[in-house]
Amino acid sequence: MFNIIVLGAPGCGKGTQSANIIHKYGLTHISTGEILREEVELHTAIGSVVKTFIDKGFLVPDDIIMQEILINTSIQDQTKGLLFDGFPRTLFQADYLDDLLMQKKSKISLVLQLEVDKNELYNRILNRSKDSQRSDDKLETIHKRLEVYYEQTFPLIDYYKKQGKLHIVSSMAPVKDVFKKIADIIDYNLNLI
Ligand code: AMP
């Protein structure tokens, strides 16, 4: 299996580029944000708990995330590979993912860190909020989500750098130019296996 993680701050284009990657390479998309929003929309018991965290811009507790990841990865054993979008978000989750994949005799093949200037992140999320129905695309929640990102998710860059898996990609250019750079990195790494 060829497994990829797409990392980056809220608004960096993770969702858009993840969609491009799965379309070109036939990977299975695992977006914890989408999984959680679906729980909220379906009014499940988990949905009512996670809504309180999402609406405030906080991370959802690790035990709920692990449960969702376990379910969503176990039904995907036949896939060419998994693309994790918005997961992991804490060092605890990163360790959990490494262990889980090891049990499946698999591993993370590469990590893409999409980088965008802070001002541009605000512009993108506020622009998206005009069309999206997302309850967390509001100015006050965006501040919190960015703060949480720099405190809890940013350390993952070092975690994956130490594993020799990190590729930093500037996501300031037009979507198709960014995707070209991403595809070059993926193609190069696919040729190595
Ligand atoms: P996203 O769509 O990835 O921006 O996620 C939206 C919100 O869902 C985040 O602000 C968190 O509240 C929650 N969330 C998504 N993925 C995770 C995760 N891996 N760990 C904790 N909370 C998450």
GROMACS .gro file of C-alpha atoms and ligand atoms in nm:
model
  216
    1MET     CA    1   0.000   0.000   0.000
    2PHE     CA    2   0.116   0.354  -0.081
    3ASN     CA    3  -0.007   0.572   0.205
    4ILE     CA    4   0.013   0.951   0.207
    5ILE     CA    5  -0.055   1.214   0.474
    6VAL     CA    6  -0.150   1.567   0.368
    7LEU     CA    7  -0.061   1.812   0.645
    8GLY     CA    8  -0.111   2.186   0.671
    9ALA     CA    9  -0.299   2.463   0.848
   10PRO     CA   10  -0.674   2.512   0.800
   11GLY     CA   11  -0.726   2.681   0.462
   12CYS     CA   12  -0.400   2.557   0.306
   13GLY     CA   13  -0.583   2.361   0.035
   14LYS     CA   14  -0.559   2.011   0.190
   15GLY     CA   15  -0.909   1.913   0.078
   16THR     CA   16  -0.865   2.034  -0.281
   17GLN     CA   17  -0.524   1.876  -0.331
   18SER     CA   18  -0.632   1.553  -0.159
   19ALA     CA   19  -0.919   1.526  -0.408
   20ASN     CA   20  -0.673   1.573  -0.697
   21ILE     CA   21  -0.439   1.308  -0.556
   22ILE     CA   22  -0.707   1.042  -0.505
   23HIS     CA   23  -0.843   1.111  -0.854
   24LYS     CA   24  -0.503   1.064  -1.022
   25TYR     CA   25  -0.361   0.782  -0.808
   26GLY     CA   26  -0.674   0.590  -0.705
   27LEU     CA   27  -0.607   0.615  -0.331
   28THR     CA   28  -0.878   0.600  -0.066
   29HIS     CA   29  -0.952   0.936   0.094
   30ILE     CA   30  -0.975   0.939   0.474
   31SER     CA   31  -1.069   1.287   0.592
   32THR     CA   32  -1.142   1.296   0.965
   33GLY     CA   33  -1.308   1.638   0.924
   34GLU     CA   34  -1.555   1.493   0.671
   35ILE     CA   35  -1.615   1.180   0.879
   36LEU     CA   36  -1.691   1.396   1.185
   37ARG     CA   37  -1.916   1.638   0.993
   38GLU     CA   38  -2.113   1.337   0.866
   39GLU     CA   39  -2.165   1.218   1.226
   40VAL     CA   40  -2.297   1.566   1.310
   41GLU     CA   41  -2.531   1.574   1.007
   42LEU     CA   42  -2.666   1.228   1.088
   43HIS     CA   43  -2.731   1.337   1.451
   44THR     CA   44  -2.551   1.033   1.591
   45ALA     CA   45  -2.447   1.014   1.958
   46ILE     CA   46  -2.084   1.080   1.858
   47GLY     CA   47  -2.206   1.364   1.634
   48SER     CA   48  -2.361   1.553   1.923
   49VAL     CA   49  -2.036   1.526   2.124
   50VAL     CA   50  -1.800   1.624   1.842
   51LYS     CA   51  -2.012   1.924   1.736
   52THR     CA   52  -1.929   2.103   2.060
   53PHE     CA   53  -1.557   2.074   1.987
   54ILE     CA   54  -1.575   2.155   1.613
   55ASP     CA   55  -1.791   2.464   1.667
   56LYS     CA   56  -1.538   2.607   1.912
   57GLY     CA   57  -1.240   2.529   1.688
   58PHE     CA   58  -1.098   2.272   1.932
   59LEU     CA   59  -0.964   1.933   1.840
   60VAL     CA   60  -1.200   1.640   1.896
   61PRO     CA   61  -1.064   1.405   2.170
   62ASP     CA   62  -0.814   1.146   2.052
   63ASP     CA   63  -1.022   0.845   2.167
   64ILE     CA   64  -1.308   0.942   1.932
   65ILE     CA   65  -1.065   1.002   1.644
   66MET     CA   66  -0.893   0.666   1.700
   67GLN     CA   67  -1.228   0.489   1.694
   68GLU     CA   68  -1.322   0.657   1.362
   69ILE     CA   69  -0.982   0.579   1.210
   70LEU     CA   70  -0.999   0.216   1.316
   71ILE     CA   71  -1.341   0.171   1.153
   72ASN     CA   72  -1.252   0.362   0.837
   73THR     CA   73  -0.916   0.190   0.779
   74SER     CA   74  -1.040  -0.163   0.852
   75ILE     CA   75  -1.298  -0.148   0.572
   76GLN     CA   76  -1.025  -0.044   0.326
   77ASP     CA   77  -0.795  -0.346   0.324
   78GLN     CA   78  -0.818  -0.394  -0.056
   79THR     CA   79  -0.716  -0.040  -0.148
   80LYS     CA   80  -0.399   0.065  -0.337
   81GLY     CA   81  -0.331   0.306  -0.054
   82LEU     CA   82  -0.480   0.552   0.191
   83LEU     CA   83  -0.465   0.928   0.183
   84PHE     CA   84  -0.502   1.085   0.526
   85ASP     CA   85  -0.635   1.441   0.516
   86GLY     CA   86  -0.665   1.627   0.849
   87PHE     CA   87  -0.526   1.329   1.038
   88PRO     CA   88  -0.302   1.294   1.234
   89ARG     CA   89  -0.329   1.626   1.417
   90THR     CA   90  -0.142   1.543   1.739
   91LEU     CA   91   0.178   1.351   1.815
   92PHE     CA   92  -0.037   1.096   1.996
   93GLN     CA   93  -0.242   1.039   1.679
   94ALA     CA   94   0.077   1.013   1.470
   95ASP     CA   95   0.213   0.738   1.698
   96TYR     CA   96  -0.122   0.563   1.688
   97LEU     CA   97  -0.124   0.569   1.307
   98ASP     CA   98   0.230   0.430   1.282
   99ASP     CA   99   0.133   0.141   1.514
  100LEU     CA  100  -0.193   0.075   1.332
  101LEU     CA  101  -0.023   0.059   0.991
  102MET     CA  102   0.255  -0.160   1.130
  103GLN     CA  103  -0.009  -0.409   1.244
  104LYS     CA  104  -0.133  -0.412   0.884
  105LYS     CA  105   0.229  -0.465   0.766
  106SER     CA  106   0.215  -0.126   0.603
  107LYS     CA  107   0.351   0.226   0.669
  108ILE     CA  108   0.329   0.591   0.571
  109SER     CA  109   0.511   0.633   0.239
  110LEU     CA  110   0.528   1.012   0.232
  111VAL     CA  111   0.399   1.324   0.403
  112LEU     CA  112   0.313   1.644   0.218
  113GLN     CA  113   0.316   1.967   0.417
  114LEU     CA  114   0.123   2.241   0.229
  115GLU     CA  115   0.240   2.588   0.326
  116VAL     CA  116   0.048   2.914   0.292
  117ASP     CA  117   0.107   3.262   0.447
  118LYS     CA  118  -0.110   3.333   0.752
  119ASN     CA  119  -0.298   3.625   0.586
  120GLU     CA  120  -0.380   3.409   0.288
  121LEU     CA  121  -0.515   3.134   0.519
  122TYR     CA  122  -0.768   3.382   0.663
  123ASN     CA  123  -0.864   3.503   0.314
  124ARG     CA  124  -0.918   3.151   0.189
  125ILE     CA  125  -1.128   3.035   0.486
  126LEU     CA  126  -1.340   3.351   0.485
  127ASN     CA  127  -1.395   3.314   0.111
  128ARG     CA  128  -1.490   2.950   0.156
  129SER     CA  129  -1.735   3.047   0.432
  130LYS     CA  130  -1.950   3.234   0.176
  131ASP     CA  131  -2.049   2.901   0.013
  132SER     CA  132  -1.973   2.632   0.269
  133GLN     CA  133  -2.222   2.537   0.535
  134ARG     CA  134  -1.938   2.482   0.782
  135SER     CA  135  -2.017   2.607   1.131
  136ASP     CA  136  -1.643   2.656   1.202
  137ASP     CA  137  -1.559   2.887   0.908
  138LYS     CA  138  -1.623   3.203   1.114
  139LEU     CA  139  -1.363   3.463   1.207
  140GLU     CA  140  -1.354   3.388   1.581
  141THR     CA  141  -1.336   3.012   1.524
  142ILE     CA  142  -1.064   3.053   1.262
  143HIS     CA  143  -0.840   3.226   1.520
  144LYS     CA  144  -0.884   2.931   1.754
  145ARG     CA  145  -0.831   2.669   1.480
  146LEU     CA  146  -0.504   2.834   1.376
  147GLU     CA  147  -0.388   2.861   1.738
  148VAL     CA  148  -0.467   2.491   1.791
  149TYR     CA  149  -0.287   2.406   1.466
  150TYR     CA  150   0.037   2.581   1.568
  151GLU     CA  151   0.025   2.435   1.922
  152GLN     CA  152  -0.077   2.077   1.856
  153THR     CA  153  -0.027   1.989   1.489
  154PHE     CA  154   0.281   2.188   1.391
  155PRO     CA  155   0.514   1.953   1.592
  156LEU     CA  156   0.423   1.677   1.343
  157ILE     CA  157   0.646   1.847   1.085
  158ASP     CA  158   0.949   1.759   1.294
  159TYR     CA  159   0.812   1.412   1.370
  160TYR     CA  160   0.794   1.324   1.000
  161LYS     CA  161   1.114   1.512   0.912
  162LYS     CA  162   1.296   1.281   1.155
  163GLN     CA  163   1.141   0.982   0.975
  164GLY     CA  164   1.274   1.120   0.643
  165LYS     CA  165   0.921   1.133   0.497
  166LEU     CA  166   0.844   1.506   0.491
  167HIS     CA  167   0.803   1.704   0.168
  168ILE     CA  168   0.723   2.075   0.200
  169VAL     CA  169   0.519   2.222  -0.085
  170SER     CA  170   0.428   2.591  -0.115
  171SER     CA  171   0.053   2.611  -0.171
  172MET     CA  172   0.050   2.982  -0.266
  173ALA     CA  173   0.049   2.916  -0.644
  174PRO     CA  174  -0.264   2.828  -0.849
  175VAL     CA  175  -0.413   2.487  -0.761
  176LYS     CA  176  -0.294   2.318  -1.081
  177ASP     CA  177   0.066   2.435  -1.035
  178VAL     CA  178   0.070   2.314  -0.676
  179PHE     CA  179  -0.071   1.981  -0.789
  180LYS     CA  180   0.202   1.946  -1.054
  181LYS     CA  181   0.466   1.974  -0.778
  182ILE     CA  182   0.278   1.723  -0.563
  183ALA     CA  183   0.246   1.477  -0.852
  184ASP     CA  184   0.621   1.502  -0.922
  185ILE     CA  185   0.695   1.413  -0.558
  186ILE     CA  186   0.448   1.122  -0.560
  187ASP     CA  187   0.576   0.988  -0.895
  188TYR     CA  188   0.935   1.002  -0.775
  189ASN     CA  189   0.847   0.813  -0.457
  190LEU     CA  190   0.630   0.559  -0.641
  191ASN     CA  191   0.933   0.481  -0.861
  192LEU     CA  192   1.136   0.401  -0.550
  193ILE     CA  193   0.907   0.114  -0.441
  194AMP     P1  194  -1.100   1.978   0.897
  194AMP     O1  195  -1.215   1.954   0.803
  194AMP     O2  196  -0.988   1.880   0.878
  194AMP     O3  197  -1.054   2.121   0.895
  194AMP     O4  198  -1.155   1.951   1.046
  194AMP     C1  199  -1.260   2.027   1.101
  194AMP     C2  200  -1.264   2.009   1.251
  194AMP     O5  201  -1.286   1.870   1.284
  194AMP     C3  202  -1.135   2.046   1.325
  194AMP     O6  203  -1.125   2.184   1.353
  194AMP     C4  204  -1.147   1.961   1.452
  194AMP     O7  205  -1.240   2.017   1.542
  194AMP     C5  206  -1.209   1.832   1.398
  194AMP     N1  207  -1.105   1.735   1.353
  194AMP     C6  208  -1.082   1.692   1.227
  194AMP     N2  209  -0.983   1.604   1.223
  194AMP     C7  210  -0.940   1.590   1.352
  194AMP     C8  211  -0.838   1.515   1.414
  194AMP     N3  212  -0.758   1.434   1.343
  194AMP     N4  213  -0.823   1.525   1.549
  194AMP     C9  214  -0.904   1.605   1.621
  194AMP     N5  215  -1.001   1.680   1.570
  194AMP    C10  216  -1.020   1.674   1.436
   0.00000   0.00000   0.00000
